[in-house]
PDB file of C-alpha atoms in Angstrom:
ATOM      1  CA  LEU E   1       0.000   0.000   0.000  1.00  0.00           C
ATOM      2  CA  ALA E   2       2.871   2.380   0.828  1.00  0.00           C
ATOM      3  CA  ILE E   3       4.499   1.625  -2.525  1.00  0.00           C
ATOM      4  CA  ALA E   4       1.218   2.345  -4.314  1.00  0.00           C
ATOM      5  CA  HIS E   5       0.976   5.682  -2.480  1.00  0.00           C
ATOM      6  CA  GLY E   6       4.625   6.624  -3.155  1.00  0.00           C
ATOM      7  CA  VAL E   7       5.556   6.837   0.543  1.00  0.00           C
ATOM      8  CA  SER E   8       7.434   3.558   1.002  1.00  0.00           C
ATOM      9  CA  PRO E   9      10.840   5.238   1.598  1.00  0.00           C
ATOM     10  CA  LEU E  10       9.337   7.383   4.369  1.00  0.00           C
ATOM     11  CA  LEU E  11       7.585   4.395   5.941  1.00  0.00           C
ATOM     12  CA  ALA E  12      10.671   2.174   5.676  1.00  0.00           C
ATOM     13  CA  ARG E  13      12.874   4.749   7.400  1.00  0.00           C
ATOM     14  CA  ARG E  14      10.383   5.150  10.213  1.00  0.00           C
ATOM     15  CA  LEU E  15       9.960   1.404  10.742  1.00  0.00           C
ATOM     16  CA  LEU E  16      13.714   0.835  10.785  1.00  0.00           C
ATOM     17  CA  ARG E  17      13.883   2.997  13.910  1.00  0.00           C
ATOM     18  CA  VAL E  18      11.904   0.349  15.779  1.00  0.00           C
ATOM     19  CA  PRO E  19      14.377  -1.513  18.021  1.00  0.00           C
ATOM     20  CA  ALA E  20      14.690  -5.286  17.995  1.00  0.00           C
ATOM     21  CA  PRO E  21      12.760  -7.450  18.620  1.00  0.00           C
ATOM     22  CA  GLY E  22       9.884  -5.103  17.752  1.00  0.00           C
ATOM     23  CA  LEU E  23      10.722  -5.384  14.057  1.00  0.00           C
ATOM     24  CA  PRO E  24      11.278  -8.940  12.721  1.00  0.00           C
ATOM     25  CA  ASP E  25      14.698  -9.509  11.138  1.00  0.00           C
ATOM     26  CA  ASP E  26      13.259 -10.579   7.791  1.00  0.00           C
ATOM     27  CA  LEU E  27      11.178  -7.401   7.574  1.00  0.00           C
ATOM     28  CA  ARG E  28      14.157  -5.261   8.596  1.00  0.00           C
ATOM     29  CA  SER E  29      16.214  -6.867   5.830  1.00  0.00           C
ATOM     30  CA  ALA E  30      13.443  -6.326   3.281  1.00  0.00           C
ATOM     31  CA  LEU E  31      13.089  -2.675   4.250  1.00  0.00           C
ATOM     32  CA  ASP E  32      16.854  -2.136   3.954  1.00  0.00           C
ATOM     33  CA  GLU E  33      16.791  -3.714   0.509  1.00  0.00           C
ATOM     34  CA  HIS E  34      13.851  -1.550  -0.540  1.00  0.00           C
ATOM     35  CA  LEU E  35      15.688   1.609   0.501  1.00  0.00           C
ATOM     36  CA  ARG E  36      18.804   0.522  -1.412  1.00  0.00           C
ATOM     37  CA  ASP E  37      16.735  -0.215  -4.508  1.00  0.00           C
ATOM     38  CA  ASN E  38      14.952   3.134  -4.243  1.00  0.00           C
ATOM     39  CA  ALA E  39      18.245   4.991  -3.786  1.00  0.00           C
ATOM     40  CA  GLU E  40      19.797   3.250  -6.798  1.00  0.00           C
ATOM     41  CA  ARG E  41      16.775   4.064  -8.960  1.00  0.00           C
ATOM     42  CA  ASN E  42      16.883   7.694  -7.875  1.00  0.00           C
ATOM     43  CA  GLU E  43      20.603   7.919  -8.580  1.00  0.00           C
ATOM     44  CA  GLN E  44      20.005   6.504 -12.056  1.00  0.00           C
ATOM     45  CA  LEU E  45      17.269   9.068 -12.686  1.00  0.00           C
ATOM     46  CA  VAL E  46      19.501  11.906 -11.470  1.00  0.00           C
ATOM     47  CA  ARG E  47      22.267  10.852 -13.883  1.00  0.00           C
ATOM     48  CA  VAL E  48      19.747  10.765 -16.732  1.00  0.00           C
ATOM     49  CA  LEU E  49      18.398  14.148 -15.647  1.00  0.00           C
ATOM     50  CA  PHE E  50      21.881  15.672 -15.917  1.00  0.00           C
ATOM     51  CA  ASP E  51      22.296  14.181 -19.408  1.00  0.00           C
ATOM     52  CA  VAL E  52      18.912  15.572 -20.468  1.00  0.00           C
ATOM     53  CA  LEU E  53      19.626  19.033 -19.059  1.00  0.00           C
ATOM     54  CA  ASP E  54      22.995  19.101 -20.832  1.00  0.00           C
ATOM     55  CA  ALA E  55      21.389  18.045 -24.127  1.00  0.00           C
ATOM     56  CA  LEU E  56      18.739  20.730 -23.747  1.00  0.00           C
ATOM     57  CA  GLU E  57      21.320  23.381 -22.913  1.00  0.00           C
ATOM     58  CA  ARG E  58      23.283  22.555 -26.066  1.00  0.00           C
ATOM     59  CA  ARG E  59      20.108  23.377 -27.990  1.00  0.00           C
ATOM     60  CA  GLY E  60      19.488  26.585 -26.084  1.00  0.00           C
ATOM     61  CA  VAL E  61      16.538  25.187 -24.113  1.00  0.00           C
ATOM     62  CA  HIS E  62      16.254  26.122 -20.444  1.00  0.00           C
ATOM     63  CA  ALA E  63      14.259  23.589 -18.439  1.00  0.00           C
ATOM     64  CA  LEU E  64      13.096  23.486 -14.837  1.00  0.00           C
ATOM     65  CA  PRO E  65      12.955  19.993 -13.283  1.00  0.00           C
ATOM     66  CA  PHE E  66      10.056  19.703 -10.831  1.00  0.00           C
ATOM     67  CA  LYS E  67       8.483  16.979  -8.708  1.00  0.00           C
ATOM     68  CA  GLY E  68      10.745  13.935  -8.431  1.00  0.00           C
ATOM     69  CA  GLN E  69      14.216  14.296  -6.999  1.00  0.00           C
ATOM     70  CA  VAL E  70      14.265  18.104  -6.835  1.00  0.00           C
ATOM     71  CA  LEU E  71      11.080  18.097  -4.765  1.00  0.00           C
ATOM     72  CA  GLY E  72      12.626  15.418  -2.558  1.00  0.00           C
ATOM     73  CA  ALA E  73      15.667  17.626  -1.982  1.00  0.00           C
ATOM     74  CA  MET E  74      13.573  20.752  -1.432  1.00  0.00           C
ATOM     75  CA  ALA E  75      10.864  19.316   0.834  1.00  0.00           C
ATOM     76  CA  TYR E  76      12.565  16.427   2.606  1.00  0.00           C
ATOM     77  CA  GLY E  77      16.213  17.435   2.412  1.00  0.00           C
ATOM     78  CA  ASP E  78      16.934  14.139   0.626  1.00  0.00           C
ATOM     79  CA  ARG E  79      16.448  13.490  -3.067  1.00  0.00           C
ATOM     80  CA  THR E  80      15.835   9.765  -2.382  1.00  0.00           C
ATOM     81  CA  ALA E  81      12.968  10.388   0.073  1.00  0.00           C
ATOM     82  CA  ARG E  82      10.345  10.321  -2.674  1.00  0.00           C
ATOM     83  CA  ARG E  83       9.439   7.296  -4.757  1.00  0.00           C
ATOM     84  CA  ALA E  84       9.855   8.517  -8.344  1.00  0.00           C
ATOM     85  CA  ASN E  85       9.404   6.574 -11.561  1.00  0.00           C
ATOM     86  CA  ASP E  86      10.082   9.266 -14.152  1.00  0.00           C
ATOM     87  CA  LEU E  87      11.508  12.734 -14.742  1.00  0.00           C
ATOM     88  CA  ASP E  88       9.364  15.832 -15.150  1.00  0.00           C
ATOM     89  CA  LEU E  89      10.693  18.973 -16.830  1.00  0.00           C
ATOM     90  CA  LEU E  90       8.981  22.287 -17.439  1.00  0.00           C
ATOM     91  CA  VAL E  91       9.960  23.972 -20.699  1.00  0.00           C
ATOM     92  CA  ARG E  92       8.603  27.068 -22.387  1.00  0.00           C
ATOM     93  CA  PRO E  93       5.907  26.330 -25.000  1.00  0.00           C
ATOM     94  CA  GLN E  94       8.081  27.631 -27.838  1.00  0.00           C
ATOM     95  CA  ASP E  95      10.841  25.184 -26.860  1.00  0.00           C
ATOM     96  CA  VAL E  96       8.761  22.000 -26.770  1.00  0.00           C
ATOM     97  CA  GLU E  97       9.726  20.644 -30.196  1.00  0.00           C
ATOM     98  CA  GLU E  98      13.403  21.405 -29.598  1.00  0.00           C
ATOM     99  CA  ALA E  99      13.153  19.612 -26.260  1.00  0.00           C
ATOM    100  CA  CYS E 100      11.619  16.593 -28.000  1.00  0.00           C
ATOM    101  CA  ALA E 101      14.496  16.566 -30.502  1.00  0.00           C
ATOM    102  CA  ALA E 102      17.000  16.689 -27.641  1.00  0.00           C
ATOM    103  CA  LEU E 103      15.377  13.668 -26.018  1.00  0.00           C
ATOM    104  CA  GLU E 104      15.405  11.761 -29.286  1.00  0.00           C
ATOM    105  CA  SER E 105      19.143  12.464 -29.600  1.00  0.00           C
ATOM    106  CA  LEU E 106      19.597  10.599 -26.299  1.00  0.00           C
ATOM    107  CA  GLY E 107      17.711   7.528 -27.490  1.00  0.00           C
ATOM    108  CA  PHE E 108      14.245   8.425 -26.183  1.00  0.00           C
ATOM    109  CA  VAL E 109      11.138   7.759 -28.250  1.00  0.00           C
ATOM    110  CA  GLU E 110       7.678   9.224 -27.813  1.00  0.00           C
ATOM    111  CA  LEU E 111       5.696   6.827 -25.661  1.00  0.00           C
ATOM    112  CA  GLY E 112       2.341   6.927 -27.469  1.00  0.00           C
ATOM    113  CA  PRO E 113       3.647   6.130 -30.958  1.00  0.00           C
ATOM    114  CA  PHE E 114       6.098   3.625 -29.425  1.00  0.00           C
ATOM    115  CA  GLU E 115       3.215   1.683 -27.862  1.00  0.00           C
ATOM    116  CA  THR E 116       0.767   1.977 -30.759  1.00  0.00           C
ATOM    117  CA  GLY E 117       3.178   1.944 -33.681  1.00  0.00           C
ATOM    118  CA  ARG E 118       1.387   4.982 -35.141  1.00  0.00           C
ATOM    119  CA  PRO E 119       3.005   8.430 -35.021  1.00  0.00           C
ATOM    120  CA  MET E 120       0.785  11.466 -34.537  1.00  0.00           C
ATOM    121  CA  SER E 121      -0.272  13.347 -37.629  1.00  0.00           C
ATOM    122  CA  ALA E 122       0.514  17.066 -37.726  1.00  0.00           C
ATOM    123  CA  ALA E 123      -3.143  17.912 -37.034  1.00  0.00           C
ATOM    124  CA  VAL E 124      -3.407  15.521 -34.092  1.00  0.00           C
ATOM    125  CA  ARG E 125      -0.150  16.806 -32.651  1.00  0.00           C
ATOM    126  CA  ALA E 126      -1.334  20.412 -32.924  1.00  0.00           C
ATOM    127  CA  GLY E 127      -4.571  19.530 -31.131  1.00  0.00           C
ATOM    128  CA  TYR E 128      -2.666  17.624 -28.485  1.00  0.00           C
ATOM    129  CA  ARG E 129      -0.363  20.588 -27.894  1.00  0.00           C
ATOM    130  CA  ARG E 130      -3.383  22.879 -27.558  1.00  0.00           C
ATOM    131  CA  TYR E 131      -5.267  20.864 -24.954  1.00  0.00           C
ATOM    132  CA  GLN E 132      -2.689  18.741 -23.153  1.00  0.00           C
ATOM    133  CA  CYS E 133       0.273  19.731 -20.976  1.00  0.00           C
ATOM    134  CA  GLU E 134       3.053  17.193 -21.585  1.00  0.00           C
ATOM    135  CA  PHE E 135       4.595  14.598 -23.826  1.00  0.00           C
ATOM    136  CA  ALA E 136       5.974  11.318 -22.483  1.00  0.00           C
ATOM    137  CA  PHE E 137       9.196   9.824 -23.810  1.00  0.00           C
ATOM    138  CA  VAL E 138      10.670   6.444 -22.909  1.00  0.00           C
ATOM    139  CA  ARG E 139      14.159   5.105 -23.533  1.00  0.00           C
ATOM    140  CA  PRO E 140      13.772   1.389 -24.353  1.00  0.00           C
ATOM    141  CA  ARG E 141      17.235   0.364 -23.195  1.00  0.00           C
ATOM    142  CA  ASP E 142      16.634   1.367 -19.558  1.00  0.00           C
ATOM    143  CA  ASN E 143      12.877   2.149 -19.446  1.00  0.00           C
ATOM    144  CA  VAL E 144      13.474   5.662 -18.108  1.00  0.00           C
ATOM    145  CA  VAL E 145      10.520   7.954 -18.812  1.00  0.00           C
ATOM    146  CA  VAL E 146      10.947  11.709 -19.272  1.00  0.00           C
ATOM    147  CA  GLU E 147       7.965  14.037 -19.510  1.00  0.00           C
ATOM    148  CA  PRO E 148       8.588  17.506 -20.955  1.00  0.00           C
ATOM    149  CA  HIS E 149       5.764  19.781 -19.762  1.00  0.00           C
ATOM    150  CA  TRP E 150       4.693  23.091 -21.253  1.00  0.00           C
ATOM    151  CA  ALA E 151       2.000  23.457 -18.559  1.00  0.00           C
ATOM    152  CA  ILE E 152       1.193  21.873 -15.203  1.00  0.00           C
ATOM    153  CA  VAL E 153      -2.283  20.645 -16.175  1.00  0.00           C
ATOM    154  CA  PRO E 154      -4.257  20.471 -19.435  1.00  0.00           C
ATOM    155  CA  SER E 155      -5.817  23.695 -20.699  1.00  0.00           C
ATOM    156  CA  THR E 156      -9.280  22.283 -19.941  1.00  0.00           C
ATOM    157  CA  PHE E 157      -8.573  22.964 -16.256  1.00  0.00           C
ATOM    158  CA  ALA E 158      -8.881  26.672 -17.084  1.00  0.00           C
ATOM    159  CA  VAL E 159      -6.225  27.859 -14.624  1.00  0.00           C
ATOM    160  CA  ASP E 160      -3.938  30.809 -15.218  1.00  0.00           C
ATOM    161  CA  LEU E 161      -0.634  29.893 -13.589  1.00  0.00           C
ATOM    162  CA  ASP E 162       2.206  32.369 -14.065  1.00  0.00           C
ATOM    163  CA  LEU E 163       4.491  29.842 -15.713  1.00  0.00           C
ATOM    164  CA  GLU E 164       6.832  32.444 -17.173  1.00  0.00           C
ATOM    165  CA  GLY E 165       7.283  33.741 -13.646  1.00  0.00           C
ATOM    166  CA  TYR E 166       8.512  30.290 -12.626  1.00  0.00           C
ATOM    167  CA  TRP E 167      11.735  31.004 -14.496  1.00  0.00           C
ATOM    168  CA  HIS E 168      12.185  34.416 -12.928  1.00  0.00           C
ATOM    169  CA  ARG E 169      11.584  33.057  -9.423  1.00  0.00           C
ATOM    170  CA  ALA E 170      13.536  29.823  -9.917  1.00  0.00           C
ATOM    171  CA  ILE E 171      16.059  28.775  -7.295  1.00  0.00           C
ATOM    172  CA  ARG E 172      19.116  26.523  -7.374  1.00  0.00           C
ATOM    173  CA  VAL E 173      18.874  23.210  -5.516  1.00  0.00           C
ATOM    174  CA  PRO E 174      21.833  20.877  -4.833  1.00  0.00           C
ATOM    175  CA  LEU E 175      21.309  17.525  -6.521  1.00  0.00           C
ATOM    176  CA  GLY E 176      24.203  15.132  -6.283  1.00  0.00           C
ATOM    177  CA  ASP E 177      27.391  16.885  -7.292  1.00  0.00           C
ATOM    178  CA  ARG E 178      25.546  19.619  -9.188  1.00  0.00           C
ATOM    179  CA  GLU E 179      22.948  22.294  -8.679  1.00  0.00           C
ATOM    180  CA  VAL E 180      19.852  22.526 -10.867  1.00  0.00           C
ATOM    181  CA  SER E 181      17.261  25.251 -11.345  1.00  0.00           C
ATOM    182  CA  THR E 182      13.779  24.441 -10.123  1.00  0.00           C
ATOM    183  CA  PRO E 183      10.611  26.385  -9.231  1.00  0.00           C
ATOM    184  CA  CYS E 184      10.829  28.161  -5.879  1.00  0.00           C
ATOM    185  CA  ALA E 185       9.088  26.621  -2.870  1.00  0.00           C
ATOM    186  CA  GLN E 186       5.966  28.778  -3.277  1.00  0.00           C
ATOM    187  CA  ASP E 187       5.568  27.847  -6.943  1.00  0.00           C
ATOM    188  CA  MET E 188       6.335  24.199  -6.173  1.00  0.00           C
ATOM    189  CA  LEU E 189       3.595  24.191  -3.527  1.00  0.00           C
ATOM    190  CA  VAL E 190       0.983  25.562  -5.923  1.00  0.00           C
ATOM    191  CA  ALA E 191       2.104  23.290  -8.765  1.00  0.00           C
ATOM    192  CA  SER E 192       1.980  20.279  -6.426  1.00  0.00           C
ATOM    193  CA  CYS E 193      -1.565  21.135  -5.312  1.00  0.00           C
ATOM    194  CA  VAL E 194      -2.771  21.718  -8.870  1.00  0.00           C
ATOM    195  CA  HIS E 195      -1.165  18.481 -10.086  1.00  0.00           C
ATOM    196  CA  ALA E 196      -2.637  16.473  -7.201  1.00  0.00           C
ATOM    197  CA  SER E 197      -6.057  18.029  -7.826  1.00  0.00           C
ATOM    198  CA  LYS E 198      -5.863  16.805 -11.404  1.00  0.00           C
ATOM    199  CA  HIS E 199      -5.507  13.288  -9.967  1.00  0.00           C
ATOM    200  CA  GLU E 200      -8.104  13.866  -7.222  1.00  0.00           C
ATOM    201  CA  TRP E 201      -5.504  13.562  -4.418  1.00  0.00           C
ATOM    202  CA  THR E 202      -5.486   9.790  -4.722  1.00  0.00           C
ATOM    203  CA  ARG E 203      -1.883   9.334  -3.470  1.00  0.00           C
ATOM    204  CA  LEU E 204      -0.693  10.014   0.054  1.00  0.00           C
ATOM    205  CA  GLN E 205       2.660  11.103  -1.424  1.00  0.00           C
ATOM    206  CA  TRP E 206       1.148  14.372  -2.686  1.00  0.00           C
ATOM    207  CA  ILE E 207      -0.219  15.228   0.764  1.00  0.00           C
ATOM    208  CA  CYS E 208       3.191  14.466   2.295  1.00  0.00           C
ATOM    209  CA  ASP E 209       4.831  16.792  -0.232  1.00  0.00           C
ATOM    210  CA  VAL E 210       2.619  19.692   0.835  1.00  0.00           C
ATOM    211  CA  ALA E 211       3.152  19.014   4.542  1.00  0.00           C
ATOM    212  CA  TRP E 212       6.928  18.731   4.243  1.00  0.00           C
ATOM    213  CA  LEU E 213       7.233  21.792   2.010  1.00  0.00           C
ATOM    214  CA  LEU E 214       5.440  23.813   4.674  1.00  0.00           C
ATOM    215  CA  ARG E 215       7.554  22.288   7.411  1.00  0.00           C
ATOM    216  CA  GLU E 216      10.875  22.867   5.685  1.00  0.00           C
ATOM    217  CA  HIS E 217      10.122  26.364   4.407  1.00  0.00           C
ATOM    218  CA  GLY E 218       8.454  28.021   7.368  1.00  0.00           C
ATOM    219  CA  GLY E 219       4.928  28.375   6.026  1.00  0.00           C
ATOM    220  CA  LEU E 220       6.015  29.850   2.679  1.00  0.00           C
ATOM    221  CA  GLY E 221       4.273  33.195   3.249  1.00  0.00           C
ATOM    222  CA  LEU E 222       0.880  31.594   2.747  1.00  0.00           C
ATOM    223  CA  GLY E 223      -1.021  34.878   2.695  1.00  0.00           C
ATOM    224  CA  ALA E 224       0.686  35.991  -0.503  1.00  0.00           C
ATOM    225  CA  VAL E 225       0.549  32.470  -1.964  1.00  0.00           C
ATOM    226  CA  LEU E 226      -3.212  32.235  -1.409  1.00  0.00           C
ATOM    227  CA  ALA E 227      -3.841  35.728  -2.751  1.00  0.00           C
ATOM    228  CA  ASP E 228      -2.033  34.861  -5.964  1.00  0.00           C
ATOM    229  CA  ALA E 229      -3.773  31.460  -6.119  1.00  0.00           C
ATOM    230  CA  ARG E 230      -7.134  33.214  -5.785  1.00  0.00           C
ATOM    231  CA  ALA E 231      -6.317  35.547  -8.659  1.00  0.00           C
ATOM    232  CA  ARG E 232      -5.306  32.615 -10.842  1.00  0.00           C
ATOM    233  CA  GLY E 233      -8.290  30.393 -10.160  1.00  0.00           C
ATOM    234  CA  VAL E 234      -6.553  27.725  -8.072  1.00  0.00           C
ATOM    235  CA  GLU E 235      -7.262  28.876  -4.516  1.00  0.00           C
ATOM    236  CA  ARG E 236      -9.544  25.954  -3.682  1.00  0.00           C
ATOM    237  CA  MET E 237      -6.992  23.485  -5.039  1.00  0.00           C
ATOM    238  CA  VAL E 238      -4.346  24.947  -2.748  1.00  0.00           C
ATOM    239  CA  LEU E 239      -6.722  25.084   0.224  1.00  0.00           C
ATOM    240  CA  VAL E 240      -7.620  21.427  -0.253  1.00  0.00           C
ATOM    241  CA  GLY E 241      -3.915  20.562  -0.196  1.00  0.00           C
ATOM    242  CA  LEU E 242      -3.327  22.612   2.936  1.00  0.00           C
ATOM    243  CA  GLY E 243      -6.370  21.096   4.616  1.00  0.00           C
ATOM    244  CA  LEU E 244      -5.322  17.551   3.783  1.00  0.00           C
ATOM    245  CA  ALA E 245      -1.801  18.198   5.046  1.00  0.00           C
ATOM    246  CA  ARG E 246      -3.137  19.671   8.291  1.00  0.00           C
ATOM    247  CA  ARG E 247      -5.588  16.823   8.842  1.00  0.00           C
ATOM    248  CA  SER E 248      -3.024  14.124   8.031  1.00  0.00           C
ATOM    249  CA  PHE E 249      -0.057  15.528   9.950  1.00  0.00           C
TER     250      PHE E 249
END
């Protein structure tokens, strides 16, 4: 259940604090192995992230990683604290096709056509770009998935997030032996709430993210955050996230 909700690393770390004999040896061993596997997967994704960012930079594309390992580092102080299966990058709408070309140069293929064997027509792709918010690319040799986003949610959500402002307010976060640009804590909080609302808050991981962001960043100046959220049509999404975090923690 914890794996399904993306909180297994947090649960495993907490359970491993239980002294013997309160935690059976076989369970302790399994939890240790799970944490090692999660750390190795996260390290692999971080290495791929660096390769992707370098490939994008060579093409003049500036991307902001969000969710995943950068959120782990920002909210939990540990990039391996979150269970992540893919990489999410925010790019400007005018850079989407260049970002796709950069991914293809690294051996990634677009997931939809890869699974169906049918590439999108120009008209379908234009419609997809208009209404959706991301493409998904997979690299067959290691099954790493990268999702370049040009928005946080599809346009049918009718929200008006200041995405261009994300770049102006971006901060640098240590990730391994490098630093990467990512949305500031306030923008990450709103983006996390909007993303989780899209999925109807069906994973405990998203509630944990909100709670730990607030804990690690001293409340984030919530008055200003909520005022801006109200102006952009996402206040209730943010309030739901805050309420869930308060009720759960």
